[in-house]
PDB file of C-alpha atoms in Angstrom:
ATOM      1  CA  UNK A   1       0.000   0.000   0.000  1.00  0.00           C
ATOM      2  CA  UNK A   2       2.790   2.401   0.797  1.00  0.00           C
ATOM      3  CA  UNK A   3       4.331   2.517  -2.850  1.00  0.00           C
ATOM      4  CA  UNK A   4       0.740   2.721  -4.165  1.00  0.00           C
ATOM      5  CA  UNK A   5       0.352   5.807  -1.642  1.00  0.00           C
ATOM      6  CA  UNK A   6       3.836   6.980  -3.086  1.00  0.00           C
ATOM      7  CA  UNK A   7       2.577   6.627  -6.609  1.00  0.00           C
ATOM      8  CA  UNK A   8      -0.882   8.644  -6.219  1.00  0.00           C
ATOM      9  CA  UNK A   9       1.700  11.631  -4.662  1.00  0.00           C
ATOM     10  CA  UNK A  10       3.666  11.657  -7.642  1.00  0.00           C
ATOM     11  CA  UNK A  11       0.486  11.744  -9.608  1.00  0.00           C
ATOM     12  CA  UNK A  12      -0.219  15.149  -7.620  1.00  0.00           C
ATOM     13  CA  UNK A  13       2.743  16.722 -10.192  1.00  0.00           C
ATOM     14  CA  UNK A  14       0.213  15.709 -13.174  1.00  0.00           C
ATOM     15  CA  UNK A  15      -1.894  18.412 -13.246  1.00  0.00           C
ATOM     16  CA  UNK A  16       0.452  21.516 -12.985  1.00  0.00           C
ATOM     17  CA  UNK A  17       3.173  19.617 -15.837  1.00  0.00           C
ATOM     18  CA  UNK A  18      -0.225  19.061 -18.011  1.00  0.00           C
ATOM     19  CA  UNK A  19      -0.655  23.403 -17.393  1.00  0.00           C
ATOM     20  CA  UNK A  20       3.037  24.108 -18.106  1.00  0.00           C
ATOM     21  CA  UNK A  21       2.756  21.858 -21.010  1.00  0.00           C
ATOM     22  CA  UNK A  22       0.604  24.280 -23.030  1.00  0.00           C
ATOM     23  CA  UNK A  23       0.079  25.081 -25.701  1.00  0.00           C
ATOM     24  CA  UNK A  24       0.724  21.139 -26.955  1.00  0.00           C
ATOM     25  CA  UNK A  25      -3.112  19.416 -26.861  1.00  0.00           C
ATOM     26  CA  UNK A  26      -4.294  17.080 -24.745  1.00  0.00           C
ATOM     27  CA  UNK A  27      -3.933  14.151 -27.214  1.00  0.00           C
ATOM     28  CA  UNK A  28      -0.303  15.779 -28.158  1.00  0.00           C
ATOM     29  CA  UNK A  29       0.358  16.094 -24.236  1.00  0.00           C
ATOM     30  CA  UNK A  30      -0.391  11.996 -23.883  1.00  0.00           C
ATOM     31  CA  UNK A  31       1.354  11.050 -26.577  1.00  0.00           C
ATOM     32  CA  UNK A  32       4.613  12.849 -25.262  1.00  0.00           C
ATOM     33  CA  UNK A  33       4.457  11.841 -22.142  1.00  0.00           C
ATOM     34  CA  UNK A  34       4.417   8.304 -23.222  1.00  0.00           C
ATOM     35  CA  UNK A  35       6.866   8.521 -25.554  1.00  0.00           C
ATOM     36  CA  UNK A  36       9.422  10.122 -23.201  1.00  0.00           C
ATOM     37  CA  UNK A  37       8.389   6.792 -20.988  1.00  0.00           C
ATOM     38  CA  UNK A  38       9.071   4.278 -23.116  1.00  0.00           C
ATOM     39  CA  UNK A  39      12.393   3.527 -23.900  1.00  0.00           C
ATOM     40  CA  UNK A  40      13.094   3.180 -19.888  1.00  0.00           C
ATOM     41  CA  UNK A  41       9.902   1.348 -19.379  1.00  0.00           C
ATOM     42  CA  UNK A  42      10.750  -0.622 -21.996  1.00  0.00           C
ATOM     43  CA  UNK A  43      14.214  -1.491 -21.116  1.00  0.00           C
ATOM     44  CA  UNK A  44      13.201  -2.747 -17.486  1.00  0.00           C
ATOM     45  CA  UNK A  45      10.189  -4.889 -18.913  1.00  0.00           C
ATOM     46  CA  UNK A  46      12.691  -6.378 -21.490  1.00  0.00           C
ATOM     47  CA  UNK A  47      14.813  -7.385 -18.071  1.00  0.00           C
ATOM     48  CA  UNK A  48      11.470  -8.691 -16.033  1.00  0.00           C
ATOM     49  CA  UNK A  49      10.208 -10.561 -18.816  1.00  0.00           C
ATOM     50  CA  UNK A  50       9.147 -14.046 -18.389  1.00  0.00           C
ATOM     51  CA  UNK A  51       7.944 -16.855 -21.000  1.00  0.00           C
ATOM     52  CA  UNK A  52       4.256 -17.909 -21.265  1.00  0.00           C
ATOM     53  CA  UNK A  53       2.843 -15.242 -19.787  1.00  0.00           C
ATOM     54  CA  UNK A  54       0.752 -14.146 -23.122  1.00  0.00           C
ATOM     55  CA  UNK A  55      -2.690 -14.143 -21.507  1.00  0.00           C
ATOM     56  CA  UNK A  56      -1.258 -11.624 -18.704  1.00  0.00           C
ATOM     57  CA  UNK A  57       0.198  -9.520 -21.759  1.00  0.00           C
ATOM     58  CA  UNK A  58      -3.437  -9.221 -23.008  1.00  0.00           C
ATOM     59  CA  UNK A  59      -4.534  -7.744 -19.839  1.00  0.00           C
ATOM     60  CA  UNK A  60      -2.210  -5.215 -19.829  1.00  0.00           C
ATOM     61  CA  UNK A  61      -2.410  -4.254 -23.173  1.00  0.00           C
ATOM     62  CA  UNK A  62      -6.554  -3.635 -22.381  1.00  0.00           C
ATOM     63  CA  UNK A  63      -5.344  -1.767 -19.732  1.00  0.00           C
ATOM     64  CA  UNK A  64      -3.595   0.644 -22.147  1.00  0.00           C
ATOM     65  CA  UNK A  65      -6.734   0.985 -24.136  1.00  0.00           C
ATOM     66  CA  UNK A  66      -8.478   1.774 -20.865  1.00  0.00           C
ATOM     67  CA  UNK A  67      -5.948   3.775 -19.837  1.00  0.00           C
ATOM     68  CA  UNK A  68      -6.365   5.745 -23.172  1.00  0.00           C
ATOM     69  CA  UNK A  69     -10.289   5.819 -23.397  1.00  0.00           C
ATOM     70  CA  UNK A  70      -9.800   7.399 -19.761  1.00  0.00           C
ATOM     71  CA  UNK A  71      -7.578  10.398 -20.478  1.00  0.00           C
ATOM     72  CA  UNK A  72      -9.285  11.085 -24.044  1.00  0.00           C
ATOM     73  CA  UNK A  73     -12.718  11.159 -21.885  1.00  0.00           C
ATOM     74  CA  UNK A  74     -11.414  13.114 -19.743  1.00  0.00           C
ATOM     75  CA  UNK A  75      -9.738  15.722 -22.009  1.00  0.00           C
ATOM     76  CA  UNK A  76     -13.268  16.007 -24.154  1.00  0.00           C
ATOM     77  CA  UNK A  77     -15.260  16.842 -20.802  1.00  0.00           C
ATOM     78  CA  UNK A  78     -12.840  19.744 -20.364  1.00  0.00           C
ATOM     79  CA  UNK A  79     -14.138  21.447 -22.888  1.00  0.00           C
ATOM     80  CA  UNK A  80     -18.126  21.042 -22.072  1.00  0.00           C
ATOM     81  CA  UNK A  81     -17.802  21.548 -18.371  1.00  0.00           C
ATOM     82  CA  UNK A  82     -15.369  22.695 -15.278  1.00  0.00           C
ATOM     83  CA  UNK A  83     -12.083  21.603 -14.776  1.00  0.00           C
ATOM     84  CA  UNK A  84     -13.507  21.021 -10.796  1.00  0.00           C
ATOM     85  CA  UNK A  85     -16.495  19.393 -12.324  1.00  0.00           C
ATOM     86  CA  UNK A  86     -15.036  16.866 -14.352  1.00  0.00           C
ATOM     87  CA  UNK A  87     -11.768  16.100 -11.492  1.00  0.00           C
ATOM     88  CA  UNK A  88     -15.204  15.848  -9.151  1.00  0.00           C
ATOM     89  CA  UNK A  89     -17.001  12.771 -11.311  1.00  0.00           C
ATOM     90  CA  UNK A  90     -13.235  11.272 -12.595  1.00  0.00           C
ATOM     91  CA  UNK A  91     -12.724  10.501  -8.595  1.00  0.00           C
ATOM     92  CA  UNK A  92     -15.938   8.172  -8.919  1.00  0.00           C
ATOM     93  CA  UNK A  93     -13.554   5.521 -10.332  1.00  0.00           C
ATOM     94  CA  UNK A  94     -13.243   3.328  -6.826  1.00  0.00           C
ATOM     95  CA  UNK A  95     -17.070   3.086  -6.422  1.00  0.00           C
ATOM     96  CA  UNK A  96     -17.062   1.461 -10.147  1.00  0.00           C
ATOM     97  CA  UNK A  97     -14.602  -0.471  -9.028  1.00  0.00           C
ATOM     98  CA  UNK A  98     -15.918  -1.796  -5.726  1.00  0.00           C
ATOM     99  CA  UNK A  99     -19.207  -2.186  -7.871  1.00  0.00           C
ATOM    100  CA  UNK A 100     -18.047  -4.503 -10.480  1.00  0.00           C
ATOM    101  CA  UNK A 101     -16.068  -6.311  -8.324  1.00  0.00           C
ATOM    102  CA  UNK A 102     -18.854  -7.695  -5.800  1.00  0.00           C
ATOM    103  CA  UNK A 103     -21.331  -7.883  -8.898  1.00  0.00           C
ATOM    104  CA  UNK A 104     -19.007  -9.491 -11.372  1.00  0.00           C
ATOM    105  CA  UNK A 105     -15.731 -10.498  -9.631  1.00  0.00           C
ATOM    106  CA  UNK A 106     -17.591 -12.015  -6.838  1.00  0.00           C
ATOM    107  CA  UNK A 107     -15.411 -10.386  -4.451  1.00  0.00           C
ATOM    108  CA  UNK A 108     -17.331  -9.669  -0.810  1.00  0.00           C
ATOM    109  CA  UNK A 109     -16.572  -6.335   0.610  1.00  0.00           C
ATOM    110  CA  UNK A 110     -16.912  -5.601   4.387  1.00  0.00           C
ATOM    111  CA  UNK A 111     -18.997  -2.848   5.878  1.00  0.00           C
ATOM    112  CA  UNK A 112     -15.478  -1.046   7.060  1.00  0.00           C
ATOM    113  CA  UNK A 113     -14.777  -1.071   3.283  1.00  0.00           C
ATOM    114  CA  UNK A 114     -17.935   0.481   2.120  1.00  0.00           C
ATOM    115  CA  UNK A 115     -17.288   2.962   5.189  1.00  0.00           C
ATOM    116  CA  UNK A 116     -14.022   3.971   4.241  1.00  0.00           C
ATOM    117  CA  UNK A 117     -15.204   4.733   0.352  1.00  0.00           C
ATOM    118  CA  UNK A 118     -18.111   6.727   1.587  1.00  0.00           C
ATOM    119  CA  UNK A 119     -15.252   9.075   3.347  1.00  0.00           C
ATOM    120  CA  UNK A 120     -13.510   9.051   0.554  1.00  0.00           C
ATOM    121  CA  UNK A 121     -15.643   9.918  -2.059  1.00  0.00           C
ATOM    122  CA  UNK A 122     -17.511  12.617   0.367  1.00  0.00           C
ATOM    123  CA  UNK A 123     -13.728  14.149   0.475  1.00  0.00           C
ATOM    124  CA  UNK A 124     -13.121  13.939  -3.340  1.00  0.00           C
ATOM    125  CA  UNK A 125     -16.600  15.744  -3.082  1.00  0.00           C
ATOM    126  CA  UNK A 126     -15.848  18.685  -0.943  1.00  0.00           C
ATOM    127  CA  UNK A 127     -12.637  18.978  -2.519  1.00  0.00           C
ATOM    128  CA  UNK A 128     -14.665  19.428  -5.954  1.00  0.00           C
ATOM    129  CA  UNK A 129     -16.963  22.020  -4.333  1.00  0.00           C
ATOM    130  CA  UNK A 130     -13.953  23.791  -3.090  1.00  0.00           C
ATOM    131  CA  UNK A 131     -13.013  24.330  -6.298  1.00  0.00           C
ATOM    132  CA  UNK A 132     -16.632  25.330  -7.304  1.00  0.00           C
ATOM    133  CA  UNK A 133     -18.189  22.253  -8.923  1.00  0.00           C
ATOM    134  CA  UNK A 134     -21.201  23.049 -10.036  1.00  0.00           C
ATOM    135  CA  UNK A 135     -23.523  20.969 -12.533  1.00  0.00           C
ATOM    136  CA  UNK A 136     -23.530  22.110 -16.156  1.00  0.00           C
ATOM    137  CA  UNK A 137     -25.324  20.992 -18.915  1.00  0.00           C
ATOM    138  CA  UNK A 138     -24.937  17.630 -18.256  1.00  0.00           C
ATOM    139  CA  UNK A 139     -22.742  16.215 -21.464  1.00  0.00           C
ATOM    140  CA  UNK A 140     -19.383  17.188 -19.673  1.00  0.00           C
ATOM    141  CA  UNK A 141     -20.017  15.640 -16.905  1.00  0.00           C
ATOM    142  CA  UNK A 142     -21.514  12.616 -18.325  1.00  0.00           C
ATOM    143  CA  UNK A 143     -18.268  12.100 -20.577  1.00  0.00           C
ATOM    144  CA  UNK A 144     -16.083  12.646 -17.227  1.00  0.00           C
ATOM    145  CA  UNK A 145     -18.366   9.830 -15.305  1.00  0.00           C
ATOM    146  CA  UNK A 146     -17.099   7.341 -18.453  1.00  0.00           C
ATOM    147  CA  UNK A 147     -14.006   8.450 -18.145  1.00  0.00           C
ATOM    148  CA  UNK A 148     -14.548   7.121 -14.118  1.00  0.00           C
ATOM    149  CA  UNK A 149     -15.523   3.928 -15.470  1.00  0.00           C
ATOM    150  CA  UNK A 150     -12.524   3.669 -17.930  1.00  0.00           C
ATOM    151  CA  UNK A 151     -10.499   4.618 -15.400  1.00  0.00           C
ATOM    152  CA  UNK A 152     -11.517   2.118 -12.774  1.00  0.00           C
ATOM    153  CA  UNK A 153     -11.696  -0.549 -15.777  1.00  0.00           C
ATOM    154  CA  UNK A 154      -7.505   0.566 -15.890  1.00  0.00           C
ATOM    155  CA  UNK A 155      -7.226  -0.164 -12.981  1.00  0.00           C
ATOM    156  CA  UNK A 156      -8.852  -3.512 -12.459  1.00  0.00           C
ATOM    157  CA  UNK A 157      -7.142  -4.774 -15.779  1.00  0.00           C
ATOM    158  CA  UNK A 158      -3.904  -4.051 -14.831  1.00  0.00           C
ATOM    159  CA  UNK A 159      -4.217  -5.502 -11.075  1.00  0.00           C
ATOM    160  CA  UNK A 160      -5.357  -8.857 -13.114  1.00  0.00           C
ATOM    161  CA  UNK A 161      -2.081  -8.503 -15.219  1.00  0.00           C
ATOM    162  CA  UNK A 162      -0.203  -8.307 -12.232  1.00  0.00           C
ATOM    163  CA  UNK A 163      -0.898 -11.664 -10.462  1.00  0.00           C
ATOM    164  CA  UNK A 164       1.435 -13.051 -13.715  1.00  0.00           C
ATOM    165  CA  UNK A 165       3.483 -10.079 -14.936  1.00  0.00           C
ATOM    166  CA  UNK A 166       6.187  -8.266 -12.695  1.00  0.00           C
ATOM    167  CA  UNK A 167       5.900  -4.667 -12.397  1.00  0.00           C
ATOM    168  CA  UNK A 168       8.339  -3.336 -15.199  1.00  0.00           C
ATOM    169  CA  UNK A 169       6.711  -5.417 -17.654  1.00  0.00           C
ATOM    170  CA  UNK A 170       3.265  -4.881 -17.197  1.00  0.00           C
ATOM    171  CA  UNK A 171       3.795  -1.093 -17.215  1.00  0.00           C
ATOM    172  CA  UNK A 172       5.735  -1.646 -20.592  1.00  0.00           C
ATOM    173  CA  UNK A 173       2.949  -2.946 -22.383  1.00  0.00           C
ATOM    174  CA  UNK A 174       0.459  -0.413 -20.990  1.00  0.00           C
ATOM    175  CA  UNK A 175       2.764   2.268 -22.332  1.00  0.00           C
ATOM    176  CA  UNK A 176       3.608   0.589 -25.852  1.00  0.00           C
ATOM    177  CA  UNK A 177      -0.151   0.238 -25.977  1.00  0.00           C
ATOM    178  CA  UNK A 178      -0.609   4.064 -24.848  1.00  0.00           C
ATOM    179  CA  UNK A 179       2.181   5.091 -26.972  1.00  0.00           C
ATOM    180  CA  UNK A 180       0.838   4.098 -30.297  1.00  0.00           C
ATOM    181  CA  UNK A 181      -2.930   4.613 -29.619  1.00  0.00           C
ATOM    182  CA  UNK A 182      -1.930   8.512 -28.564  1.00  0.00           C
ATOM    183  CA  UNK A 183       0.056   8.536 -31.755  1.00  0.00           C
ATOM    184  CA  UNK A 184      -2.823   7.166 -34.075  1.00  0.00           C
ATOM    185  CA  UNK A 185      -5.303   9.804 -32.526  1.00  0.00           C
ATOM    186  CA  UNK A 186      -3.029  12.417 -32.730  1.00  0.00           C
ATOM    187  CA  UNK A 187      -2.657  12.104 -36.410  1.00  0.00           C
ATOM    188  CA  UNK A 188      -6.139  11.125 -37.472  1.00  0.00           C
ATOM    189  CA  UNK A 189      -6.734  14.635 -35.823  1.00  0.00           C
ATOM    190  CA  UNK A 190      -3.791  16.720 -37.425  1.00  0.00           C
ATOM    191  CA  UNK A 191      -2.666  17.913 -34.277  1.00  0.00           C
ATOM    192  CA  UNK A 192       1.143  19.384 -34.742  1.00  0.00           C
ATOM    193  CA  UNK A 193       3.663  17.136 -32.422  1.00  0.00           C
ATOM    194  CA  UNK A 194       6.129  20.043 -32.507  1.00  0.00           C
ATOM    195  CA  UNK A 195       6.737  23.837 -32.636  1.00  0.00           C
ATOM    196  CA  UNK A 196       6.409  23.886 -28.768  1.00  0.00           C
ATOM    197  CA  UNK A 197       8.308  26.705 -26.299  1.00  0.00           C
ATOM    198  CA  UNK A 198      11.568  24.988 -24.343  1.00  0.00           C
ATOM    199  CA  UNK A 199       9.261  24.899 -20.581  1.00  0.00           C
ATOM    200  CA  UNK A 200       6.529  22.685 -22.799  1.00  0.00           C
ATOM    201  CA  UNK A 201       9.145  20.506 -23.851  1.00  0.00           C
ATOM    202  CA  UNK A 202      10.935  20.275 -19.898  1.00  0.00           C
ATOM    203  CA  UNK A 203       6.992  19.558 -18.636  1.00  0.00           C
ATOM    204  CA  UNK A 204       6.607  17.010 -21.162  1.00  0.00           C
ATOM    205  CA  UNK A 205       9.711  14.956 -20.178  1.00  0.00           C
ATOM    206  CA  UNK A 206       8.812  15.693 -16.622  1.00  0.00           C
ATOM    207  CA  UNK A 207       5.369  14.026 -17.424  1.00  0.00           C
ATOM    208  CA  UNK A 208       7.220  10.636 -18.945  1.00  0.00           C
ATOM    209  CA  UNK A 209       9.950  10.550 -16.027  1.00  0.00           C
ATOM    210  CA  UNK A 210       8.195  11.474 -13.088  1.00  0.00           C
ATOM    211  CA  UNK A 211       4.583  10.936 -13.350  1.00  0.00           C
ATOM    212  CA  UNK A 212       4.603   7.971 -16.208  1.00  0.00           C
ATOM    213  CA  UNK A 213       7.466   5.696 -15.160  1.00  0.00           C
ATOM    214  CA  UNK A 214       8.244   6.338 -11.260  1.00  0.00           C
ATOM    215  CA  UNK A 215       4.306   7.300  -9.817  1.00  0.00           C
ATOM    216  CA  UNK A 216       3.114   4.456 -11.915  1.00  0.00           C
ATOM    217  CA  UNK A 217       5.792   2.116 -11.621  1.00  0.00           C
ATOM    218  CA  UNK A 218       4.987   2.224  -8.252  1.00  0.00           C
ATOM    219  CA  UNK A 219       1.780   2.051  -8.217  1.00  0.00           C
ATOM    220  CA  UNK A 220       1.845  -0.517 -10.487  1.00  0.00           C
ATOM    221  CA  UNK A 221       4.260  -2.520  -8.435  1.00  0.00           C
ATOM    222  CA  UNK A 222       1.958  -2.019  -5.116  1.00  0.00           C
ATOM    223  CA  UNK A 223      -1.018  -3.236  -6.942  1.00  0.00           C
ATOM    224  CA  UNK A 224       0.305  -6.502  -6.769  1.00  0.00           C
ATOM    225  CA  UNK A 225       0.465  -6.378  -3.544  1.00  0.00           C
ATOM    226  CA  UNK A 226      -2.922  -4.680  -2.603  1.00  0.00           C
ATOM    227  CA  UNK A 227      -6.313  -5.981  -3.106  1.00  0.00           C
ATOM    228  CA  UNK A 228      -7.573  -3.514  -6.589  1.00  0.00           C
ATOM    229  CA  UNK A 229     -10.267  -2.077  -4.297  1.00  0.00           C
ATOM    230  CA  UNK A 230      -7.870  -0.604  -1.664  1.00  0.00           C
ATOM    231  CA  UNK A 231      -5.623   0.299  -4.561  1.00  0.00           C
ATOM    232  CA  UNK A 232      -8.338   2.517  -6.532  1.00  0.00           C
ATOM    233  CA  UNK A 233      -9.359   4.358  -2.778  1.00  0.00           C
ATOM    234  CA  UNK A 234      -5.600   5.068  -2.296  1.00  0.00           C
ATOM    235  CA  UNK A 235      -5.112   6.295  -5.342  1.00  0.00           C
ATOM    236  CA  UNK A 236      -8.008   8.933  -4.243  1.00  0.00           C
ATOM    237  CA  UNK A 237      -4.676  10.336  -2.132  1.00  0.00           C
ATOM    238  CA  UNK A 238      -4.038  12.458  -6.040  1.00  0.00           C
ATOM    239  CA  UNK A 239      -6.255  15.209  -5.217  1.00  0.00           C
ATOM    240  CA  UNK A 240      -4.918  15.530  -1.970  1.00  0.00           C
ATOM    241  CA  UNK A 241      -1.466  15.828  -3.387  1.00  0.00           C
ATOM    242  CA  UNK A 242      -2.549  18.378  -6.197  1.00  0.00           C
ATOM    243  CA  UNK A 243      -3.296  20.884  -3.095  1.00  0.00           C
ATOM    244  CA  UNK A 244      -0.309  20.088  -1.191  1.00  0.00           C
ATOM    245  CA  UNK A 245       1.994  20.525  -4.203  1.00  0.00           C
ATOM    246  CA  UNK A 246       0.233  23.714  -4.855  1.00  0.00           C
ATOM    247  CA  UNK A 247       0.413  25.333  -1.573  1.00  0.00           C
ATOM    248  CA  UNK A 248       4.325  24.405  -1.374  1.00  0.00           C
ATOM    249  CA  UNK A 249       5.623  24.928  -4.961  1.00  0.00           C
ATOM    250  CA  UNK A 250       2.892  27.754  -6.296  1.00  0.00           C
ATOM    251  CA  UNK A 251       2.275  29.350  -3.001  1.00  0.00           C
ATOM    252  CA  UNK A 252      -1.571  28.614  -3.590  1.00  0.00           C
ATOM    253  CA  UNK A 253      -3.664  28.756  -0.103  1.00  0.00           C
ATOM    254  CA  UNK A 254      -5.137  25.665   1.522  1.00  0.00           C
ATOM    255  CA  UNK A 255      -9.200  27.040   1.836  1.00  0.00           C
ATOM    256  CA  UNK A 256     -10.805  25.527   5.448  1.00  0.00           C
ATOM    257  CA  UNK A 257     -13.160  23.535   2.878  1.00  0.00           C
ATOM    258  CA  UNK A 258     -10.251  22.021   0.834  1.00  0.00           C
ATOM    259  CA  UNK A 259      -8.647  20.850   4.520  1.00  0.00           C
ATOM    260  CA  UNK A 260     -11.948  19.148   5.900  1.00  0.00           C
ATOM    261  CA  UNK A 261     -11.811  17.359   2.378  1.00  0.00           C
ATOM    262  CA  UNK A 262      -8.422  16.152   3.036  1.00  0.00           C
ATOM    263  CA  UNK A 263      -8.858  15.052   6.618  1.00  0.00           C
ATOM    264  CA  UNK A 264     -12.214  13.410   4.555  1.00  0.00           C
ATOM    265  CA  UNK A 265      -9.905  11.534   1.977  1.00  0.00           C
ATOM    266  CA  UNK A 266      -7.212  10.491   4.254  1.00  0.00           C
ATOM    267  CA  UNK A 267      -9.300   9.126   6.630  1.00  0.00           C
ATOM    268  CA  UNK A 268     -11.412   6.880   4.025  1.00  0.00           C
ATOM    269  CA  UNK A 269      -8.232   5.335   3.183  1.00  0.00           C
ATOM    270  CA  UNK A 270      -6.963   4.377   6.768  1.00  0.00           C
ATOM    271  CA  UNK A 271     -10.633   2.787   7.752  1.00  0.00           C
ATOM    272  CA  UNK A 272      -9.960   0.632   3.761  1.00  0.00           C
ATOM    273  CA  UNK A 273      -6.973  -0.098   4.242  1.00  0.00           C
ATOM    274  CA  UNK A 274      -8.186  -1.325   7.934  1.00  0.00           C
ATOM    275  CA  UNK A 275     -10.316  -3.967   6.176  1.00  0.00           C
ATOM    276  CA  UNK A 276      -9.263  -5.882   3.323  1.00  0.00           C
ATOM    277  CA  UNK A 277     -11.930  -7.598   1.163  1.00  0.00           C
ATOM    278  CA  UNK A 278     -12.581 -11.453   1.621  1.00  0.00           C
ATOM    279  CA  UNK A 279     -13.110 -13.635  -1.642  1.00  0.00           C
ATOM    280  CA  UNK A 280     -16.310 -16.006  -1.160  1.00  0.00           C
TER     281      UNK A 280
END
């Protein structure tokens, strides 16, 4: 649990690197920070790589495609609703999870569980309203509650590759798969994958090297470890991140509303983590 904790604080970087990135596109801004990813990622999956594992290399390449679906969704509700709307409805991802795992996966939850993600997602809530969710027409935030469920899909297809593939080379195939569906987008789109200002290019490469291979090496390592469920709660610990990074690096002020959201967050995750899930 503690390297996926470690992980989801390196995630906090994401979203200022993603605002220093401009003016490269959201599509052009995934594909980079893939790209700058791979050849490490690649190299250590190349060393962890084991025979027979192809079923396992399936999984991971879904998760890719998940992983893609998610941060196109995403992007798109950006531009029908609030950035604090759509971060608000992304955060739903663990309740999908902990849905389709007791209704598909079989997996039996206990009531300290269910506790725990009702802190959480009240926290990813008031943390939303701090930033002044508000509904909006309704297609923005509909495309950011898919982008929830792709999200928590990512996340429960990649914890399946892991009970076969080690860390390095699961996260290598998610990224090959990331790499060239970014690419293929991209293009079909005729977005320009140059003609950016140097600090683009530095948050770009900070995106692949910090966020891309150490947060999610990590977290992809720990969620072998960690039942998925407790995995996609922790991972609720980004949000909380975002405003700590803020207030340290940017000087931006922690509102009372944004703190009672933390204590909310953190708190869900200690009463999870508290109470693993039993298979029947």
């Amino acid at each position: 649990m503690t390297a996926v904790l470690a992980g989801a604080v390196l995630l906090g970087f994401a979203a200022m690197l993603v605002r220093w990135s401009a003016p490269a596109s959201p599509l052009i801004i995934g594909f980079y920070r893939m790209a700058f990813a791979l050849p490490l990622v690649a190299w250590m999956g190349w060393r962890a790589r084991r025979p027979g594992q192809g079923a396992a290399r399936g999984w991971a390449l879904l998760a890719g495609l998940c992983f893609i679906a998610d941060l196109w969704l995403w992007h798109t509700s950006l531009e029908f609703t609030s950035a604090a709307n759509s971060t608000l409805l992304v955060g739903l991802a663990p309740l999908w999870v902990a849905a389709i795992s007791v209704l598909w996966l079989g997996t039996r939850l206990r009531r300290r569980f269910w506790l725990g993600l009702a802190f959480a997602l009240a926290g990813g809530l008031v943390l939303g309203l701090a930033k002044g969710a508000r509904w909006g027409t309704g297609r923005g935030e509909l495309l950011a509650a898919l982008a929830s469920l792709a999200y928590a899909c990512f996340t429960l297809t990649l914890g399946r590759a892991r009970r076969e593939l080690a860390a390095p080379e699961a996260l290598a195939w998610v990224v090959l798969c990331c790499t060239a569906g970014f690419a293929l987008l991209a293009g079909a789109r005729g977005e320009a994958f140059h003609g950016f200002p140097p600090q683009a290019w530095l948050s770009l490469a900070a995106l692949g090297l910090v966020v891309q291979v150490a947060a999610w090496w990590l977290i992809t390592w720990g969620l072998g470890h960690v039942s998925t469920n407790l995995g996609a709660v922790t991972l609720m610990v980004q949000p909380v991140a975002t405003v700590g990074l803020g207030w340290v690096l940017l000087g931006e002020a922690v509102r009372p509303l944004q703190g009672a959201g933390i204590l909310l967050v953190l708190a869900g995750i200690a009463l999870s983590a508290l109470s693993p899930p039993a298979r029947t």
